[in-house]
Short mmCIF file of C-alpha atoms and ligand atoms in Angstrom, two decimals:
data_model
loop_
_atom_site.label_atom_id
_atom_site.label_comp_id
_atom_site.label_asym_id
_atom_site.label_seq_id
_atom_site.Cartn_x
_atom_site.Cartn_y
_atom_site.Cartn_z
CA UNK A 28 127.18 107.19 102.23
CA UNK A 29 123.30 105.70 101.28
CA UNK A 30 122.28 107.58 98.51
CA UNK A 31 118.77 106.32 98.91
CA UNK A 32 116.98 107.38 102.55
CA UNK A 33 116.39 104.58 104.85
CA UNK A 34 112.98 105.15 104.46
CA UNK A 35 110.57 102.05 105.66
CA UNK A 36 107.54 102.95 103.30
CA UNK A 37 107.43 105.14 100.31
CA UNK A 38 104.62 107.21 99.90
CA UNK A 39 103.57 109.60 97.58
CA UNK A 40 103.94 112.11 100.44
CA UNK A 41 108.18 111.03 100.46
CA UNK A 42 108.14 111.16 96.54
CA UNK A 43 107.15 114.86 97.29
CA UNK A 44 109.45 115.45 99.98
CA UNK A 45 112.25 114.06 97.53
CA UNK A 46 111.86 116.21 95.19
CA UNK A 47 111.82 119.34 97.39
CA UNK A 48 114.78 118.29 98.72
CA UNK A 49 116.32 117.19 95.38
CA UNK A 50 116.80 113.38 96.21
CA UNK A 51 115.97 111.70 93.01
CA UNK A 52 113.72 108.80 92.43
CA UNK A 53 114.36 105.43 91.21
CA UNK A 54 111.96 103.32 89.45
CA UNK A 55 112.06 100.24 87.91
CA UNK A 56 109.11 97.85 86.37
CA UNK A 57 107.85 94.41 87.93
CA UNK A 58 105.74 92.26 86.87
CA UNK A 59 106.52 89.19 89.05
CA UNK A 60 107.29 88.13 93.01
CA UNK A 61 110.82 86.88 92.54
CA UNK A 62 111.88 89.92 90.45
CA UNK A 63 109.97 92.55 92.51
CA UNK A 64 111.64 90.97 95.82
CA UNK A 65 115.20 91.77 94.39
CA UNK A 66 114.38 94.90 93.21
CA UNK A 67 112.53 96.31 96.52
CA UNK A 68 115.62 94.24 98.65
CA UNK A 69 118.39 97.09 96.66
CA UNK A 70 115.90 100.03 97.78
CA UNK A 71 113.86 101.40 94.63
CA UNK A 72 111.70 103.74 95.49
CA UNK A 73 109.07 103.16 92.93
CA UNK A 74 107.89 99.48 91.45
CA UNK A 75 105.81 100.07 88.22
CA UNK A 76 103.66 97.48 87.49
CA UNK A 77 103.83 98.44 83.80
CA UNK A 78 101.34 97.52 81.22
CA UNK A 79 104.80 96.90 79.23
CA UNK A 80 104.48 93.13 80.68
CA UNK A 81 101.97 92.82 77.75
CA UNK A 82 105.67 93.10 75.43
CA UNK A 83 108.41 91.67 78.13
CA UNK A 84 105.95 89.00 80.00
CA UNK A 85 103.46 87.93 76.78
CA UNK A 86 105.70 88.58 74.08
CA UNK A 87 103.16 91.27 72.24
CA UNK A 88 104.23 93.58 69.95
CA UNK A 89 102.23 96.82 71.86
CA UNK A 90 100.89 97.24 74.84
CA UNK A 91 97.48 96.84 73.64
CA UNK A 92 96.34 93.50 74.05
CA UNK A 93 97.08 93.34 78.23
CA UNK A 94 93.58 92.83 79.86
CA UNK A 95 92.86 93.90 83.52
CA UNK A 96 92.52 90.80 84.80
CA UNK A 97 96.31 90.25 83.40
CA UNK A 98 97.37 93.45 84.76
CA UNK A 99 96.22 92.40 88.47
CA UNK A 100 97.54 89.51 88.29
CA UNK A 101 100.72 90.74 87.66
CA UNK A 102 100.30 93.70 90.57
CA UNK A 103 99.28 91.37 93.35
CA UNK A 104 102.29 89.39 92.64
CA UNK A 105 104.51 92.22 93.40
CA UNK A 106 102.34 93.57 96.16
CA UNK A 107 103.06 90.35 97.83
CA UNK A 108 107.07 90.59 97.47
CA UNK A 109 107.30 94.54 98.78
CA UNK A 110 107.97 95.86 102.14
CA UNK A 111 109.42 99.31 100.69
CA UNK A 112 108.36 100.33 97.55
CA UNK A 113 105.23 102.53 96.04
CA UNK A 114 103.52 100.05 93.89
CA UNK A 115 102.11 101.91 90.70
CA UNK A 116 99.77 99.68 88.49
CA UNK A 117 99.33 100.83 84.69
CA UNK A 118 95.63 101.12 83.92
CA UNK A 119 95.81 98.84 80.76
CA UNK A 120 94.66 100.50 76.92
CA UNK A 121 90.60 100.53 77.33
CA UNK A 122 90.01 100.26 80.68
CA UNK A 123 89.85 104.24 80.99
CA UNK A 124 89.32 106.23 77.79
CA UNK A 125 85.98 105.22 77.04
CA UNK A 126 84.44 106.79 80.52
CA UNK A 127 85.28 108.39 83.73
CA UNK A 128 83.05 104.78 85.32
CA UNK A 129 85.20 102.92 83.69
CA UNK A 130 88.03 104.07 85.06
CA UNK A 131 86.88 104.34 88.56
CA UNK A 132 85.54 101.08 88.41
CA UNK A 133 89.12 99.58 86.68
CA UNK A 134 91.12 101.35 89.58
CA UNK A 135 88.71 99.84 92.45
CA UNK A 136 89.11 96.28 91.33
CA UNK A 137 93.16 97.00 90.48
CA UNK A 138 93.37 98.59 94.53
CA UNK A 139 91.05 95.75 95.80
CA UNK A 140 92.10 92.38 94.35
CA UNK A 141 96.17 93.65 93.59
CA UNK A 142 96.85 95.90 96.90
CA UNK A 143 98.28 98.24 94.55
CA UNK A 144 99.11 101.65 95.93
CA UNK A 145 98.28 103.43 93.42
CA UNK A 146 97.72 104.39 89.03
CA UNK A 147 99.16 105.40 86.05
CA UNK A 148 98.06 106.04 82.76
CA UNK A 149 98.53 107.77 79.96
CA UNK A 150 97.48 111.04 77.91
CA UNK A 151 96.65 114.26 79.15
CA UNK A 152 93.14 116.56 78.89
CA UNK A 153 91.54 113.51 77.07
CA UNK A 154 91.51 111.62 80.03
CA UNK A 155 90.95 113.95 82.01
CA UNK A 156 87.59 113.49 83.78
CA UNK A 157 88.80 109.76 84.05
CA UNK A 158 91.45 111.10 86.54
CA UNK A 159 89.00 113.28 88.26
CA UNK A 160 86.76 110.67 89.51
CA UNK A 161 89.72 107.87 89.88
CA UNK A 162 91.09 111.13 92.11
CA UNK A 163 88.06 111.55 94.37
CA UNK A 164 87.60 107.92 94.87
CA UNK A 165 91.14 108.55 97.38
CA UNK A 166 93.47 106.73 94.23
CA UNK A 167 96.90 108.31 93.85
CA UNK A 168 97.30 109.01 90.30
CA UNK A 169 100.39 109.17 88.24
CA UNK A 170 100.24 111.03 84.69
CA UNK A 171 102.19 109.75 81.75
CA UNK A 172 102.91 111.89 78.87
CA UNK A 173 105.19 112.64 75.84
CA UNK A 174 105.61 108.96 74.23
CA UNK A 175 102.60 107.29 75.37
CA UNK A 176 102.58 103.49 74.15
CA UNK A 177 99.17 103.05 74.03
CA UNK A 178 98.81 105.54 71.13
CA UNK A 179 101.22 103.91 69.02
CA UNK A 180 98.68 103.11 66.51
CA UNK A 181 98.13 107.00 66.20
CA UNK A 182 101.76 107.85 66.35
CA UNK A 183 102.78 105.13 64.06
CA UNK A 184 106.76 104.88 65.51
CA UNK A 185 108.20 104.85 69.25
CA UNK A 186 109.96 108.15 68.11
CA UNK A 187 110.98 111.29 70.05
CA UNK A 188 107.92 113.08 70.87
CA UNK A 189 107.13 116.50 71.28
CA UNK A 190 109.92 118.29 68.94
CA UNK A 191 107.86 120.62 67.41
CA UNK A 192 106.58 123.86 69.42
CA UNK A 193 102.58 122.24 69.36
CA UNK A 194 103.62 119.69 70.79
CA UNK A 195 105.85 120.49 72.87
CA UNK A 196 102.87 123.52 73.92
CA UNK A 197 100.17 120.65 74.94
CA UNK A 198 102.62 118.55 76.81
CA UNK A 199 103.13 121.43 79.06
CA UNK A 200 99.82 122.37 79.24
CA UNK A 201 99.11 118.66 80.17
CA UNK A 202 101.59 118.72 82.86
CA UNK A 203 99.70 121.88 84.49
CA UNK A 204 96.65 120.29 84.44
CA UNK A 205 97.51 116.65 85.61
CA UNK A 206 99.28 118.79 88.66
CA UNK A 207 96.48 120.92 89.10
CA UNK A 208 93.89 117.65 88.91
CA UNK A 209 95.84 115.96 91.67
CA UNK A 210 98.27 113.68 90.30
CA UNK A 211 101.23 113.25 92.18
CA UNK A 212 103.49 112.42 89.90
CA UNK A 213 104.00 112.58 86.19
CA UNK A 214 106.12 109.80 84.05
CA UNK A 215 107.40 111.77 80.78
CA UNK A 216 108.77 109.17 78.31
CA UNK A 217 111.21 110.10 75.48
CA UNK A 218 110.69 113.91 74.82
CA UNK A 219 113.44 116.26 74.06
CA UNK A 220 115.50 116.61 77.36
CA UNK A 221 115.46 120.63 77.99
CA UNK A 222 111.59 120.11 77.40
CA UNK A 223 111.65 117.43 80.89
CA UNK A 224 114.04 119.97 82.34
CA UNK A 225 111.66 122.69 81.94
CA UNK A 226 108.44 120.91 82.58
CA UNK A 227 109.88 119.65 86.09
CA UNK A 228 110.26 122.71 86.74
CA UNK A 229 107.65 123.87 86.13
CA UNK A 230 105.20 121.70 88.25
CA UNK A 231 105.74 121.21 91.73
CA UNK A 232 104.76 117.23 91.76
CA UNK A 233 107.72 114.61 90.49
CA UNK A 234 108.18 114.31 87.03
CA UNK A 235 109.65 110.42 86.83
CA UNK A 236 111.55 110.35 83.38
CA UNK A 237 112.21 107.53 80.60
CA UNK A 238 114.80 109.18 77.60
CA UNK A 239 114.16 112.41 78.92
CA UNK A 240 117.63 113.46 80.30
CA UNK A 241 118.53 114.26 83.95
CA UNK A 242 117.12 117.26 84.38
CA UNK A 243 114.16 115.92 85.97
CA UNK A 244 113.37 114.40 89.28
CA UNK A 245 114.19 110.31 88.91
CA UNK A 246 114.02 107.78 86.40
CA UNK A 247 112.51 104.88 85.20
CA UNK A 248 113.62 101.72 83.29
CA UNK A 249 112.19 98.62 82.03
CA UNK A 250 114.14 96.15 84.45
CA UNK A 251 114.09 93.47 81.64
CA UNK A 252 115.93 96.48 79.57
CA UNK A 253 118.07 97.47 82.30
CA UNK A 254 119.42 93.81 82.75
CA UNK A 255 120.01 92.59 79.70
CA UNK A 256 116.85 90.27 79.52
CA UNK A 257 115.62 91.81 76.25
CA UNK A 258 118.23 91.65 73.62
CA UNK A 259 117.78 93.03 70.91
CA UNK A 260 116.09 96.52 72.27
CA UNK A 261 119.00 99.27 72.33
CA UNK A 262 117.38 102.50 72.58
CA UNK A 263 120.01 105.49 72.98
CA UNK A 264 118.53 105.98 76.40
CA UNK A 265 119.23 102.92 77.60
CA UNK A 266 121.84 102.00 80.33
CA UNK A 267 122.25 98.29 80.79
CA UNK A 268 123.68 96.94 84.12
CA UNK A 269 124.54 93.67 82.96
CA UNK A 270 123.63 91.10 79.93
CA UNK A 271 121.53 88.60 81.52
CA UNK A 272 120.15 87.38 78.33
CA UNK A 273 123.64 86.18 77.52
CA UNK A 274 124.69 85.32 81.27
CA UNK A 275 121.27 83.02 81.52
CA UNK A 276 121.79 81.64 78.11
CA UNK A 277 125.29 80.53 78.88
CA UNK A 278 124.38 79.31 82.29
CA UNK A 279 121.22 77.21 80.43
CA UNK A 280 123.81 75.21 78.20
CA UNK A 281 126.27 74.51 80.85
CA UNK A 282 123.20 72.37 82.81
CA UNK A 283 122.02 71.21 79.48
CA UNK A 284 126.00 69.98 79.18
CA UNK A 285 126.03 68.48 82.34
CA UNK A 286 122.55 66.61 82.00
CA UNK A 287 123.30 65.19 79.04
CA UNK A 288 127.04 63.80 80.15
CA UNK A 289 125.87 62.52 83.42
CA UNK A 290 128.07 65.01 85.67
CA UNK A 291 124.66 66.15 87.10
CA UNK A 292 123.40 65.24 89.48
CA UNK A 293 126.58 64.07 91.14
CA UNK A 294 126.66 62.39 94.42
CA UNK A 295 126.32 65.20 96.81
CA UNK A 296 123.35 66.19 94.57
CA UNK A 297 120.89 62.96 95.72
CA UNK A 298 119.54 61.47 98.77
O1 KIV B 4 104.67 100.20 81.05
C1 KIV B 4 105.78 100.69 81.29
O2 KIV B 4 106.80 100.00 81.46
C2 KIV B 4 105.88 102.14 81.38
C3 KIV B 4 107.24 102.74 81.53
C4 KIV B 4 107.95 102.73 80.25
C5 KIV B 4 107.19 104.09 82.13
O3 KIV B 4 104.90 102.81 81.30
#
């Protein structure tokens, strides 16, 4: 039996209908056309172009330094490789907290020059009038809240958030108000798991989780993380599906092997 539905397009309308039907959602991250074609080929629902290809793409530290112009880049490239999958674009750190003008004017040249489906970012009544106008511009907007990267400079660790009952409080008063706004989805990332259980069900909109248990309605992984790409990142959330990094490094000195003793090319390999 599929257990994904044989869906052509995924909207935000199916995300909705999946939820209220209990089907859970699967997203991954993409950053690139050969990647996002695999990925869209085995039937995830959801391609995030994440504003975590300023770490797994550029090598950065945060998720800071990723400009717009990056961020599109990256989008259109997966626009190009989907026939399936809702293509989320990350508003990158800047490009909405300053104004709500800002942000409308970010998510116009994102929808224009990427084809992007729709938004994410992060944060919760801050932003708020940000989401408003992206909102009434006709942009699906996905919340993000709970570890938010972009904040890591206030945080000061990628540690469980919201543990404490203030915290915890705000998140879910976020979570009402991103739903009430217009979101239509909400990403919670590494929060206590019966606080995802209860905010899911709480709000009527998918809440997408990242280490925040299964109580919620899908889940999302870095697909670098997921396949083994990234090495030396083992969070306790983390499943891995196989260890690429390894696989690719093994499969790198085998050709350097056979370049160097002359078995390659051999003489089917030539013209
Ligand atoms: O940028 C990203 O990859 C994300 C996910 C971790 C949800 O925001």
């Amino acid at each position: 039996m599929s257990v994904h539905t044989p869906i052509k397009k995924i909207t935000t309308h199916v995300l909705h209908a999946m939820k209220q039907r209990g089907e859970k959602i699967s997203m991954l991250t993409a950053y690139d056309y050969s990647m996002a074609r695999i990925l869209d080929a085995a039937g995830v629902d959801v391609l995030l172009v994440g504003d975590s290809a300023s770490n797994v793409m550029a090598g950065h530290a945060t998720t800071l330094p990723i400009t717009l112009d990056h961020m599109i880049y990256h989008a259109s490239s997966v626009v190009r490789a989907v026939d399936r999958a809702l293509v989320v674009v990350d508003l990158p750190f800047g490009s909405y907290q300053g104004n709500s003008k800002n942000a409308l004017e970010a998510t116009i040249r994102i929808m224009k020059e990427s084809g992007g489906h729709a938004v994410k970012l992060e944060g919760g009544a801050e932003v708020k009038e940000s989401i408003s106008r992206i909102l009434s511009a006709g942009v699906p907007v996905m919340g993000h809240l709970g570890l938010i990267p972009q904040s890591i400079y206030k945080f000061g660790t990628y540690t469980v958030r919201a543990k404490e009952d203030e915290e915890a409080d705000k998140l879910k008063q976020d979570a009402l108000m991103l739903e009430e706004l217009g979101c239509f989805a909400i990403v919670l990332e590494k929060i206590p798991a019966s606080l995802a259980a209860e905010v899911a069900k709480l709000v009527s909109i998918p809440v997408i989780g990242i280490g925040a248990g299964g109580q919620v309605d899908g889940q999302v992984l870095v697909t670098h993380d997921m396949l083994g790409i990234t090495k030396d990142f083992q969070p306790r959330f983390l499943r891995r599906y196989l260890e690429l990094f390894q696989e690719m490094e093994n499969a790198t000195r085998n050709y350097i092997n056979d370049v160097k003793t002359g078995d390659f090319p051999n003489d089917k390999e030539q013209y």
